[in-house]
Structure formats: C-alpha cells, structure tokens
XYZ file of C-alpha atoms in Angstrom:
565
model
C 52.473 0.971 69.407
C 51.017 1.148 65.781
C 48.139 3.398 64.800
C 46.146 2.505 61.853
C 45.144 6.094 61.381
C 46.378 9.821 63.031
C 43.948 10.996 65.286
C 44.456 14.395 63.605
C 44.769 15.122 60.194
C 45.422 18.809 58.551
C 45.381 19.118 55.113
C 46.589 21.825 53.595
C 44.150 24.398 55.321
C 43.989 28.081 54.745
C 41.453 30.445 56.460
C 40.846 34.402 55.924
C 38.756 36.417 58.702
C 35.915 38.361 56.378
C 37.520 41.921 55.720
C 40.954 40.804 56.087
C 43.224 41.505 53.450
C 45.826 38.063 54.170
C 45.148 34.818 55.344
C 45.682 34.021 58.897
C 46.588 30.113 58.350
C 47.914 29.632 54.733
C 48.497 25.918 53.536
C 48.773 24.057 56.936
C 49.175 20.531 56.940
C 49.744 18.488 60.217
C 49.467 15.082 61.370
C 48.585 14.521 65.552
C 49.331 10.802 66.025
C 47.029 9.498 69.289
C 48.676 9.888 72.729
C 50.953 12.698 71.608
C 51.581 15.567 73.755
C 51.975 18.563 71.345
C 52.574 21.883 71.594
C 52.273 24.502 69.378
C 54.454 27.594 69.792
C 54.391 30.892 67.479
C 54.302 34.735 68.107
C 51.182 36.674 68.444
C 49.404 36.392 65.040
C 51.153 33.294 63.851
C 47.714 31.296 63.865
C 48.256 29.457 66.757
C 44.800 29.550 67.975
C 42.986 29.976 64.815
C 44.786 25.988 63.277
C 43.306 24.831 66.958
C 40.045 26.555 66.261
C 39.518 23.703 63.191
C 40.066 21.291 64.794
C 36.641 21.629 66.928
C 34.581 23.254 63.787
C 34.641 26.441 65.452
C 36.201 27.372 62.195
C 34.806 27.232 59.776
C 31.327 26.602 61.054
C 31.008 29.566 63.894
C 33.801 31.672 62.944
C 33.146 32.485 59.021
C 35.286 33.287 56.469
C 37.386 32.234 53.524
C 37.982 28.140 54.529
C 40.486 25.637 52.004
C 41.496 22.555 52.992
C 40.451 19.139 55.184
C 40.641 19.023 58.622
C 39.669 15.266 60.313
C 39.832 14.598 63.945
C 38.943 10.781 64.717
C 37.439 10.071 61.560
C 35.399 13.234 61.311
C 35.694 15.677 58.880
C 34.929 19.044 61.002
C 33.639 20.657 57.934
C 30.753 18.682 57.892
C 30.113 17.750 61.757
C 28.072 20.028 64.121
C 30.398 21.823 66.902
C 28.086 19.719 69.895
C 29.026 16.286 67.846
C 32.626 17.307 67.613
C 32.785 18.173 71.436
C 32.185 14.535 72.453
C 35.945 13.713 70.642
C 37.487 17.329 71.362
C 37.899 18.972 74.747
C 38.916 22.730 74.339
C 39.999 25.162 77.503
C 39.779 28.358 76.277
C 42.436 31.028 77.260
C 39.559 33.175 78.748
C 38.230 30.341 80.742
C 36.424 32.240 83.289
C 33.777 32.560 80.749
C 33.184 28.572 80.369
C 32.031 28.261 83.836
C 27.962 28.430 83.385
C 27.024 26.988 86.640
C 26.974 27.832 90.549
C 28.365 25.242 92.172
C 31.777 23.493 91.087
C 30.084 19.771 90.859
C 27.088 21.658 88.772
C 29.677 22.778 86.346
C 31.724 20.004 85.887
C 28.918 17.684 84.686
C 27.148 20.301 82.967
C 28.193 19.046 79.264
C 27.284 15.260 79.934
C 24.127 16.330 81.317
C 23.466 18.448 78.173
C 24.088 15.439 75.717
C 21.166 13.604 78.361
C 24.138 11.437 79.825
C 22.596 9.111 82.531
C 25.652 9.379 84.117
C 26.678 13.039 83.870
C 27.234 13.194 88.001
C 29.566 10.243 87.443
C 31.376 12.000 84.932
C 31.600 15.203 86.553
C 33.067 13.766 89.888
C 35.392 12.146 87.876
C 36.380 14.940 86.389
C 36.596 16.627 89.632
C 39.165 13.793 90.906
C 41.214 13.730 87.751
C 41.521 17.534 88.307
C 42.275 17.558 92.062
C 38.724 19.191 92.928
C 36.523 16.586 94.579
C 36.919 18.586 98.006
C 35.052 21.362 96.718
C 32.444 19.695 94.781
C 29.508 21.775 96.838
C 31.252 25.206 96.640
C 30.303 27.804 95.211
C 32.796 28.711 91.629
C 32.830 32.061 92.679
C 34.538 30.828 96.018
C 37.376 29.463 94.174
C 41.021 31.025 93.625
C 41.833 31.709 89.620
C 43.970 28.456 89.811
C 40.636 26.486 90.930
C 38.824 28.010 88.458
C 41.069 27.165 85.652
C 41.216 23.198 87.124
C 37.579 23.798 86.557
C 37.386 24.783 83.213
C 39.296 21.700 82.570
C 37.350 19.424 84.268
C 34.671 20.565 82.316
C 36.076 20.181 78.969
C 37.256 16.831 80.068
C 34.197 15.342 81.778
C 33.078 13.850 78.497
C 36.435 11.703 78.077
C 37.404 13.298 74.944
C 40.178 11.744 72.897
C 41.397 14.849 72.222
C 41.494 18.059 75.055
C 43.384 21.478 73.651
C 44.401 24.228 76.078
C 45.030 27.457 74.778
C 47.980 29.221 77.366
C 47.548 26.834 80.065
C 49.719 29.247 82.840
C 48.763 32.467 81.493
C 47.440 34.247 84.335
C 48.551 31.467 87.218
C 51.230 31.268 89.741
C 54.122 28.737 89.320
C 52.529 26.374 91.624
C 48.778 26.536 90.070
C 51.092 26.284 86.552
C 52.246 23.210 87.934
C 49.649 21.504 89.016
C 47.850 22.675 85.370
C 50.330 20.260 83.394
C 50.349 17.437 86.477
C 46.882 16.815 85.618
C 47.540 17.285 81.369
C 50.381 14.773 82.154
C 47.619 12.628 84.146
C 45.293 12.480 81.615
C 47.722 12.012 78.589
C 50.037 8.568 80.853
C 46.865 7.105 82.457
C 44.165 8.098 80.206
C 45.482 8.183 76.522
C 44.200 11.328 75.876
C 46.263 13.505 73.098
C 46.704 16.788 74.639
C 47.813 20.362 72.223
C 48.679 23.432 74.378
C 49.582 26.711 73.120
C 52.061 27.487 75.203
C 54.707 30.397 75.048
C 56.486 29.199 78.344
C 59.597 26.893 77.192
C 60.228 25.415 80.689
C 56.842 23.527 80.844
C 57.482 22.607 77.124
C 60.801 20.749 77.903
C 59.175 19.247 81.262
C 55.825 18.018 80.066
C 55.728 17.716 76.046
C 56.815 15.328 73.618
C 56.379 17.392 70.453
C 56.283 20.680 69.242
C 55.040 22.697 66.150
C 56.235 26.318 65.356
C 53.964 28.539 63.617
C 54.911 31.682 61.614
C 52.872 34.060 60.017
C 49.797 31.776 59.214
C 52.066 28.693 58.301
C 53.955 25.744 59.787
C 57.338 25.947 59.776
C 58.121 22.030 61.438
C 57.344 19.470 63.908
C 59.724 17.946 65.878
C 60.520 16.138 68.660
C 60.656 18.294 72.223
C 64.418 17.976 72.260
C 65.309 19.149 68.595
C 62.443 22.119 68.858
C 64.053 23.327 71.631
C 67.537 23.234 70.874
C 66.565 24.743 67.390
C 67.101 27.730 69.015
C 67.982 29.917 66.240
C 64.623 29.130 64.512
C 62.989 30.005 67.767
C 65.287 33.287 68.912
C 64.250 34.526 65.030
C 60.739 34.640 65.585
C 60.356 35.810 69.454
C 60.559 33.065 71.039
C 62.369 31.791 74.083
C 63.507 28.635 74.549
C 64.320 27.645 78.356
C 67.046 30.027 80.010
C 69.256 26.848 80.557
C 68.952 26.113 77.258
C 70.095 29.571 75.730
C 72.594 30.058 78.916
C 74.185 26.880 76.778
C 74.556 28.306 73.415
C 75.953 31.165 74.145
C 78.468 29.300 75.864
C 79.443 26.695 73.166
C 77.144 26.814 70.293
C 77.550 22.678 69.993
C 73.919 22.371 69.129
C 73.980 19.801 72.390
C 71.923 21.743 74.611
C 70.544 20.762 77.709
C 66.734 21.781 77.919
C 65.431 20.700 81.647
C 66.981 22.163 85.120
C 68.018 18.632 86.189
C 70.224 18.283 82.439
C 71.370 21.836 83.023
C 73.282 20.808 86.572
C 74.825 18.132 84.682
C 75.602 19.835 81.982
C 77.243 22.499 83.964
C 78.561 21.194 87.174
C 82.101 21.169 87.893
C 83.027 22.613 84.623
C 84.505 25.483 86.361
C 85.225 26.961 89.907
C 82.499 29.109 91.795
C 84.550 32.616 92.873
C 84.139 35.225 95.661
C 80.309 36.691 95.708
C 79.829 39.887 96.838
C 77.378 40.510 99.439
C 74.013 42.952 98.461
C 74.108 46.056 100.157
C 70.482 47.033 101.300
C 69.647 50.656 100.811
C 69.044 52.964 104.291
C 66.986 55.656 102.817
C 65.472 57.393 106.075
C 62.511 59.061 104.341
C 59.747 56.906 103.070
C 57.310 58.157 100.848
C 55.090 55.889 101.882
C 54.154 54.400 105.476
C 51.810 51.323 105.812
C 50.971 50.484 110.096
C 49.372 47.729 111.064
C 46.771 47.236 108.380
C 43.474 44.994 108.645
C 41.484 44.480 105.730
C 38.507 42.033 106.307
C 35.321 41.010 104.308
C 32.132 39.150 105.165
C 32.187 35.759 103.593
C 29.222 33.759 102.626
C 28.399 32.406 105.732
C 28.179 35.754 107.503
C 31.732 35.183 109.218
C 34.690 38.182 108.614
C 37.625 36.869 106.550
C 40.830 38.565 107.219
C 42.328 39.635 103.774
C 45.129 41.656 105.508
C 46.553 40.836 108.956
C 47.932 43.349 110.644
C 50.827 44.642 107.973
C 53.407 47.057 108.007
C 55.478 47.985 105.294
C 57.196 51.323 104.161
C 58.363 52.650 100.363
C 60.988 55.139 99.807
C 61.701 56.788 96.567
C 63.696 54.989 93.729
C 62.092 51.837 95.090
C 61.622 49.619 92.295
C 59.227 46.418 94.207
C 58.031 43.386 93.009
C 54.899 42.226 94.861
C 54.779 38.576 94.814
C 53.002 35.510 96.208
C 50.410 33.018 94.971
C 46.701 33.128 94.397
C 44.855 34.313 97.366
C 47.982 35.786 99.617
C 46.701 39.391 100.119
C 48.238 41.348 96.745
C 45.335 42.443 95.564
C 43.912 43.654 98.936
C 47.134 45.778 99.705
C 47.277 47.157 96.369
C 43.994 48.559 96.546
C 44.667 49.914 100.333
C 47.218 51.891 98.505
C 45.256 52.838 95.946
C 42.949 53.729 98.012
C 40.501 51.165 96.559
C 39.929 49.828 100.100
C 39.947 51.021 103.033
C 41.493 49.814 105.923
C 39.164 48.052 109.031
C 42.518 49.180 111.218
C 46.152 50.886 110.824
C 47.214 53.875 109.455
C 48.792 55.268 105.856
C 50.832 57.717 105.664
C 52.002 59.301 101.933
C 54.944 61.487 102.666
C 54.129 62.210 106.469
C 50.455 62.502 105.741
C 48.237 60.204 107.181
C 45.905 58.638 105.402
C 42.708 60.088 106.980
C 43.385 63.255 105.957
C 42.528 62.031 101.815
C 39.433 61.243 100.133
C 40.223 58.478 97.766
C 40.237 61.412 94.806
C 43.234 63.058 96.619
C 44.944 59.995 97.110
C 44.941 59.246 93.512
C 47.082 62.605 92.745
C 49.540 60.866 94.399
C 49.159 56.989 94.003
C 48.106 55.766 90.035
C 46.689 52.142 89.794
C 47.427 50.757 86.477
C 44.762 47.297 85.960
C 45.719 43.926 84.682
C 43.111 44.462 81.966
C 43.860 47.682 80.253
C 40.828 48.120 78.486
C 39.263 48.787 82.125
C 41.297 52.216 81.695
C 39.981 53.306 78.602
C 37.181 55.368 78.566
C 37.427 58.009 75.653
C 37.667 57.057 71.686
C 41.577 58.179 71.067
C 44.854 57.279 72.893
C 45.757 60.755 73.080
C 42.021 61.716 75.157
C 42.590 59.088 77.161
C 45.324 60.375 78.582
C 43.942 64.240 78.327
C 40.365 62.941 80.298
C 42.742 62.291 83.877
C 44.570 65.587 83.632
C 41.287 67.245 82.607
C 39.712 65.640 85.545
C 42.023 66.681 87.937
C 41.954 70.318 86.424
C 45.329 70.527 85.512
C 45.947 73.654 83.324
C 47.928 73.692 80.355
C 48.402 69.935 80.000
C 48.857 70.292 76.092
C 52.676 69.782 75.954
C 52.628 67.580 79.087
C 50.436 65.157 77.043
C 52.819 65.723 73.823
C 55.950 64.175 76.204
C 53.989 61.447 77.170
C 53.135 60.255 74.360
C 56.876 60.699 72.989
C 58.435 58.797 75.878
C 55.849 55.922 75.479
C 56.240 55.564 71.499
C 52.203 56.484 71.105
C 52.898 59.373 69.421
C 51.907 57.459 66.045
C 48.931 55.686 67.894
C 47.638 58.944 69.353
C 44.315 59.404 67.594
C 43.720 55.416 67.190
C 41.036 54.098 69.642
C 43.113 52.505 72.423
C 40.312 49.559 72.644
C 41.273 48.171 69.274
C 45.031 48.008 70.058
C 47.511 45.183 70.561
C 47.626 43.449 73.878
C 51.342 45.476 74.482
C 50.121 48.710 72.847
C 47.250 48.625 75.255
C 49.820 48.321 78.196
C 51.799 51.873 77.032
C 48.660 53.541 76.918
C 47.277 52.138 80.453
C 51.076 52.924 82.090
C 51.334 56.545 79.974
C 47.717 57.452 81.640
C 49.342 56.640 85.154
C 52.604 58.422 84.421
C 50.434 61.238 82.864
C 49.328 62.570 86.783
C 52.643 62.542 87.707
C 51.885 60.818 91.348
C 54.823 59.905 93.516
C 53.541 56.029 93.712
C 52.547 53.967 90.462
C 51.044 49.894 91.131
C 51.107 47.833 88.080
C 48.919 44.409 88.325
C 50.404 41.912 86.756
C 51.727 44.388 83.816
C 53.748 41.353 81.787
C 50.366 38.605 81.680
C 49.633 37.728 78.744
C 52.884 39.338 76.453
C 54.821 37.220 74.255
C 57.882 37.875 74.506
C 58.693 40.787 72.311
C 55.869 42.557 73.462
C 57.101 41.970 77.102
C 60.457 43.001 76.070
C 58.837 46.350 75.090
C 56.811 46.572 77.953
C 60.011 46.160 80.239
C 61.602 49.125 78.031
C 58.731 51.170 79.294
C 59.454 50.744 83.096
C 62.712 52.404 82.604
C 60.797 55.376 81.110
C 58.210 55.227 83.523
C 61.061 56.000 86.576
C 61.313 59.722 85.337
C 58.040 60.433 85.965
C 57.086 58.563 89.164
C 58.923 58.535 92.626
C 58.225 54.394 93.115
C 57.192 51.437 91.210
C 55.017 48.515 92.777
C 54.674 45.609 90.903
C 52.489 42.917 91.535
C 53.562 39.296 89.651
C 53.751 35.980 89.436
C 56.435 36.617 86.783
C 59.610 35.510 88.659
C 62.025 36.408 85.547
C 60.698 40.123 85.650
C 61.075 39.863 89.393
C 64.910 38.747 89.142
C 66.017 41.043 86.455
C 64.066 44.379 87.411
C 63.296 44.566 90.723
C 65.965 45.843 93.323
C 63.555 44.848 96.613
C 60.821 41.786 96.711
C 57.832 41.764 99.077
C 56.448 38.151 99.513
C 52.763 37.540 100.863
C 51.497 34.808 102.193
C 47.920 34.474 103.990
C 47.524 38.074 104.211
C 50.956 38.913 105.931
C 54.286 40.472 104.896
C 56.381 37.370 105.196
C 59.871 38.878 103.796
C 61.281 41.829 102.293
C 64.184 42.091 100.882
C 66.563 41.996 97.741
C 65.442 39.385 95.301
C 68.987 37.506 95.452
C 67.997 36.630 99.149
C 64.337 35.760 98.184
C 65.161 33.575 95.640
C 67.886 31.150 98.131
C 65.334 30.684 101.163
C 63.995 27.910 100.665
C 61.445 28.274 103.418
C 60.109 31.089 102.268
C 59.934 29.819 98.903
C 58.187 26.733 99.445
C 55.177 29.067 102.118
C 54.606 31.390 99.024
C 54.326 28.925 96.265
C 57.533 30.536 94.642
C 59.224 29.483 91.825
C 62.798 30.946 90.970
C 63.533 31.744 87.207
C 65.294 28.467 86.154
C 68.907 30.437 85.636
C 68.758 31.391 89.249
C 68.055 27.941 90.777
C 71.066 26.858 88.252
C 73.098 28.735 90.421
C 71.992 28.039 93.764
C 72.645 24.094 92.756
C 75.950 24.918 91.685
C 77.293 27.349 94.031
C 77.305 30.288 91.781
C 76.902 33.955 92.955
C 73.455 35.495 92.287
C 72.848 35.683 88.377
C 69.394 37.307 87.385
C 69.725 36.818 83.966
C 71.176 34.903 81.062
C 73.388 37.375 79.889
C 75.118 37.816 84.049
C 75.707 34.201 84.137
C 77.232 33.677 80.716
C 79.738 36.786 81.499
C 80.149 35.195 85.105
C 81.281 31.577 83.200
C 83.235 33.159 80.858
C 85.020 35.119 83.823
C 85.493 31.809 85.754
C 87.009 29.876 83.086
C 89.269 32.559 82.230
C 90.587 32.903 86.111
C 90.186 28.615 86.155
C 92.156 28.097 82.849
C-alpha cells in the first residue's frame, strides 16, 4: 500500500531544557510511515519522551527551550499549530495517566475532549471509545471505582475518542499486571488492524515489543541510533545489551547459546527453536523450609470497607498466613486481589475488622501502630511519599530521631555505606533519580532495624540498570532485616529472588509456596492473572527442570548437550 507522504516527519530536531548545559535530543531525524506500529526504546535520559513530546507541540510550544529542526505530523508543522489543533491528529497517554482523567464518571471522561472541541456527537464518540477499549459496562461508574488497569483503558479511551491518526503511549504496562498489560496492547493492536491508526509506545518491556510491534527505534543519549524492523531490532542484541536494554529472555537465552545472529524473539519461535535439540534430565525436587518459629503470625483476618452504596466490601477474607525469618516473599496477584490491604494490616496501616497478629508471640493488640512500626518498616511505591527533610542523610536521621534512638551517628554512617548514598548524603532526596530515590526509601526502612520490611512494588518504573541496582540492594537489605515482603507484578524479580510466593486472589491466600511450583499450576495461574517470566514457561513447554533465569537455563543446555553428545 503506497503513501504519498509519511504521516510523521522529523527533521533533524534538537531541543535543550532552559538551564541545561547539553541537549536532550540532538539532530533527530525520523520518518513514521501511516499504519506503523513503532516503538521507541532507549535508557532513562535517551530522549525518548522528549522526540514524542514534538510531535504534539508540547515541545516547543509548552515546554520552552532551545528548539532546531521541523517536525510535521499529517501535514502540520507543530511549530506553528496550537497544541488543541494538533490533538484532533495526535492522541497522547501520558505515563502518569491518572492525572488525564478530569471527570466523575467513566462515560463523562471519555467524551470529554469531543465535547470540548463542541462535537455534536461527543457521547457517540466517547461510547465508542468505551467499546474500542473494553469499557462500555462501566460507562455510569464512578473513575474512582475503577482498578489502575481500568483507569489506564480510560486514559486511552480518552485520548482516542477523537479518532486521531496518530495515538502515542508513553510505558503502556508500567504500573499494570500481565493481564491488564495484555489487554493494554489488544486494544493498541485493535485500533492499529481495524482502525489504521499509527500507534508509538515507549516501551522498555521486549516481550510486548516482539508480540505487538512492527518497528522499532533506539535512542541514545539525545540521538537516534536506527530504525528497523521488529525482528532485526531485537536480534541486534549487542546494540541493545550496550545501552541497558533487554531484549526478550528467549531471545538472549539464544545467543548465548550460538551467537548465529538467528534468534528467535516470541515464546511460540522459542519452542521451535529449542525443542528436541537436546534431552530433558533428572530435576530435583524443592525442599520447603520447616522453620518452627515464625516471626510473624497472621489468623483469620477480615478487612472490610463501606462502598458507595452503603454496603461492606470484604477486602480480606478470613486469611492466615505466617513469616519466619530469612523469608524472602514475593506478594503477587493482579489489580484488586487484596495486596495492598494485607500489606497495610502488617504495617499496621489497617486494622483488622477480625483475626489476630502476632509479631514474635505478641499479639497484635498489645501495639499501637507506632510500636508496630519498630518492628515492621513499609517502604511506598512512590518514594518521594518518604521524604520529608531537605538531605538524604536527615532523612534517614528524622526516623531514628523519632523513635529516640541514641547515638544513631555511626548507625546512619553504615547505612549510607551499604546503600552507596554516602556521595548523595547531603543532596535533597526529592530531586534524585527514580533508582536513587529507591536506596534512600529502602536505607530509611533498614535504618530502624525492624524484624519485617514490605516493599510495594520496589522495581515499577526502573529500566533496567537501575533495577539491576535496585536488586543489588535487596541482598544488602537481608543484614539488617529478619524478612522481606515484596509486593509485584514483576514475575522476573519473583522467579529469580524470591525463595516462597504468596498468590492473592479476591481477598484470599490462594497458594503459598516456592515459586518453581507457582509458576507450573496452571490453575492457579490462570485465577490470579499470572504471567510466568517467558524463560520459565520455555521450560515448562519443553520439559525442562525449573530455570529462573537466563543464565540457569543456558548452563542447564550446555549441561544437557554435553551428557546428550
């Protein structure tokens, strides 16, 4: 099918923030043909969201600073085209989405654009929207009703309610459960096969890449460094591996096998490509730990709510669960299971309707929620909802100074040594990096020294050398606490750190147990919206023992062939 003209057109753009000494896009050129499905890949920094930021005139006409170049989009030079005319050609889901929904109920927000352009037709538009996105059965609820999932299908019905020709999504499955990421790119796929619209995601999650894209752009340090087609992007994988970037496990699980440059880049290649290439051997069975002790005791806990019709909503049903020391758990399930609610019962966030807690024979009566925090720390998703001084290093002081602890001088000192912050210590922790953030939130939790520490969702967010230095931290983190709780929707962290998963599902403990025999019941799987890291369900198709990570099943290959050959 022949275009007479790309429906994007870069030309070699550069763009400086004011009071920045380089330029954060430097001599971009790029060319988006219509009906493309592009996405553009990069480490933090590498001006990912600042080249998709002029292509709706956000730059250079909201965001100022030092502009070069010619971006056109449909004919339009954004230069010289309001932001509100450009919106009618380019749909744009923000990674922060939460803060594009301006209106109280879901059908309100989903026409709210066409209404604002004085469409006659805006209700039209937003059902359809609504339909596209899966969302028509909750036109007359409330937003604030709706899971984080809902809310993101939300945001894009929004952006898409005005039919643009062009919709960009900035991390797409950021903050979402593998199912909710799913259903994300079914509807991208949707609109891009039955619609024609071009769709650009930023997008540091390689397995959606190979499954849903056609093309791909890498970014480095403010400039483009190719385009490609989905196959050759992803099986450039030295070009990616250099700058922090993953391609699919199946995909590098390939290379270091035979570095033939023909790589297989989807699960359903990766079976081919592997099977019957050499003989499954004797697995070993996991042997579950019988500590007798726990140091932490959860009976039959209730947590319920009032909802908005006045009726009580069970959060937690009647859960029991108990934590011993050197327990390193992953807390999984999808939106709306009952995480949340049991991490703050053991925080001591929320209390209980019924059941009892005990922390290390003590039950939970007995503390006021400031005791209980001596001995349980609750690290946030959002760091910055830690920080409350104007240095790193009185951040961490202001919760031993609150809890009156004498002497805490060298005790801060060793923190900030086994969390490399000792550089960072007098910097204001609000105007750090995304992963230097996450030291300083877990250092402030290791800092009390409590015998429990929960981490929400510690990895969102992270590319992947940040994540990879945020993993480094756990290890640190085990000499100063007695257990680690995770809460995730990271199944790769939840393969290769955690020794015992917890799975919830409708506010009940539905398994427990080591994340080898999670990750090959398929019931369980399928009532918790799980997803298994694609290495793991590699080896499930082919029979292999349990391999958590790239690096266990290349050794475990190598190992066959040698006792095959």
């Amino acid at each position: 099918m022949m275009h007479s003209k790309p429906l994007v057109e870069v030309k070699d753009v550069s763009f400086q923030y004011p009071g920045s000494e380089t330029r954060v896009l430097n001599g971009v050129s790029l060319t988006v043909e219509e009906g493309e499905f592009l996405a553009i890949i990069g480490g933090n920094g590498s001006g990912k969201s600042t080249l998709c930021k002029t292509l709706n005139g956000l730059i250079p006409k909201f965001y100022v600073g030092e502009f070069e170049g010619e971006v056109v989009v449909d004919g339009l030079d954004t230069s010289k085209h309001d932001v509100a005319d450009l919106s009618k050609t380019v749909g744009y889901v923000y990674q922060d989405f939460e803060k594009q929904l301006l209106r109280p109920t879901v059908l309100d927000d989903a026409s709210f654009v066409p209404l604002n352009y004085g469409l006659w037709d805006f209700k039209e538009r937003g059902k359809w929207a609504l339909e596209v996105t899966g969302l028509s059965h909750l036109a007359n609820a409330f937003v604030w009703q709706l899971s984080g999932g809902q809310k993101h299908l939300l945001a894009l019905a929004g952006a898409i309610a005005m039919k643009p020709k062009l919709l960009i999504v900035d991390e797409p499955v950021a903050q979402l459960d593998p199912q909710h990421a799913s259903r994300i790119y079914d509807v991208l796929k949707k609109l891009n096969e039955e619609y024609g619209t071009t769709i650009i995601t930023i997008e540091h999650h390689t397995e959606f890449i190979a499954k849903y894209c056609n093309k791909v752009v890498l970014m480095d340090q403010g400039e483009m460094v190719w385009k490609k087609d989905v196959r050759d992007a992803l099986c450039s994988v030295d070009d990616l591996v250099t700058r922090q970037i993953h391609p699919p496990q199946v995909t590098m699980a390939a290379y270091h096998i035979n570095r033939d440059g023909n790589y297989p880049i989807t699960l359903e290649e990766a079976i081919k490509h592997f099977r019957g290439k050499v003989p499954a051997l004797y697995e070993h069975p996991f042997q579950t730990k019988t500590d007798k002790s726990p140091i932490l005791s959860l009976q039959n806990i209730t947590v319920q709510y009032q909802a908005i019709h006045k009726e009580m909503k069970k959060a937690l049903k009647n859960l029991s669960a108990r934590f011993y020391k050197g327990d390193k758990i992953a807390l999984v399930g999808n939106n709306g299971s009952g995480k949340s609610s049991l991490l703050k019962v053991i925080g001591g966030i929320v209390k209980p309707k019924q059941g009892t807690m005990e922390l290390v024979t003590n039950p939970l009566p007995n503390y006021s929620p400031e005791t209980l925090s001596s001995h349980v720390a609750f690290v946030f998703q959002n760091p910055e909802e830690m920080f409350i001084d104007d240095s790193v290093r009185k951040e961490i002081e202001y919760y031993l100074k609150a809890r009156k602890v004498h002497d805490y001088t060298n005790q801060v000192d060793q923190i900030l040594v086994d969390f490399d912050l000792t550089d960072l210590q007098h910097q204001d922790a609000r105007l750090l990096s995304g992963g230097q953030q996450r030291r300083v939130s877990l250092a402030i939790g290791a800092a009390i020294k409590p015998s429990v520490i929960i981490l929400d969702e510690p990895t969102a967010n992270l590319d992947i050398a940040t994540k990879n230095k945020v993993l480094s931290m756990f290890n640190r983190l085990e000499a100063h606490v007695d257990t680690i709780i995770i809460a995730t929707h990271d199944m790769q962290l939840v393969s290769e750190w955690a020794e015992r998963v917890l799975v919830m599902n409708d506010g009940q403990l539905i398994a427990d147990d080591a994340s080898d025999v999670i990750f090959r019941n398929e019931e369980i799987l399928q009532c918790a919206g799980l997803v298994p890291p694609q290495i793991i369900t590699l080896c499930n198709e082919l029979h292999f023992p349990h391999c958590p990570s790239i690096e266990s099943f290349v050794e475990y290959w190598n190992l066959a062939k040698e006792r095959g050959a």
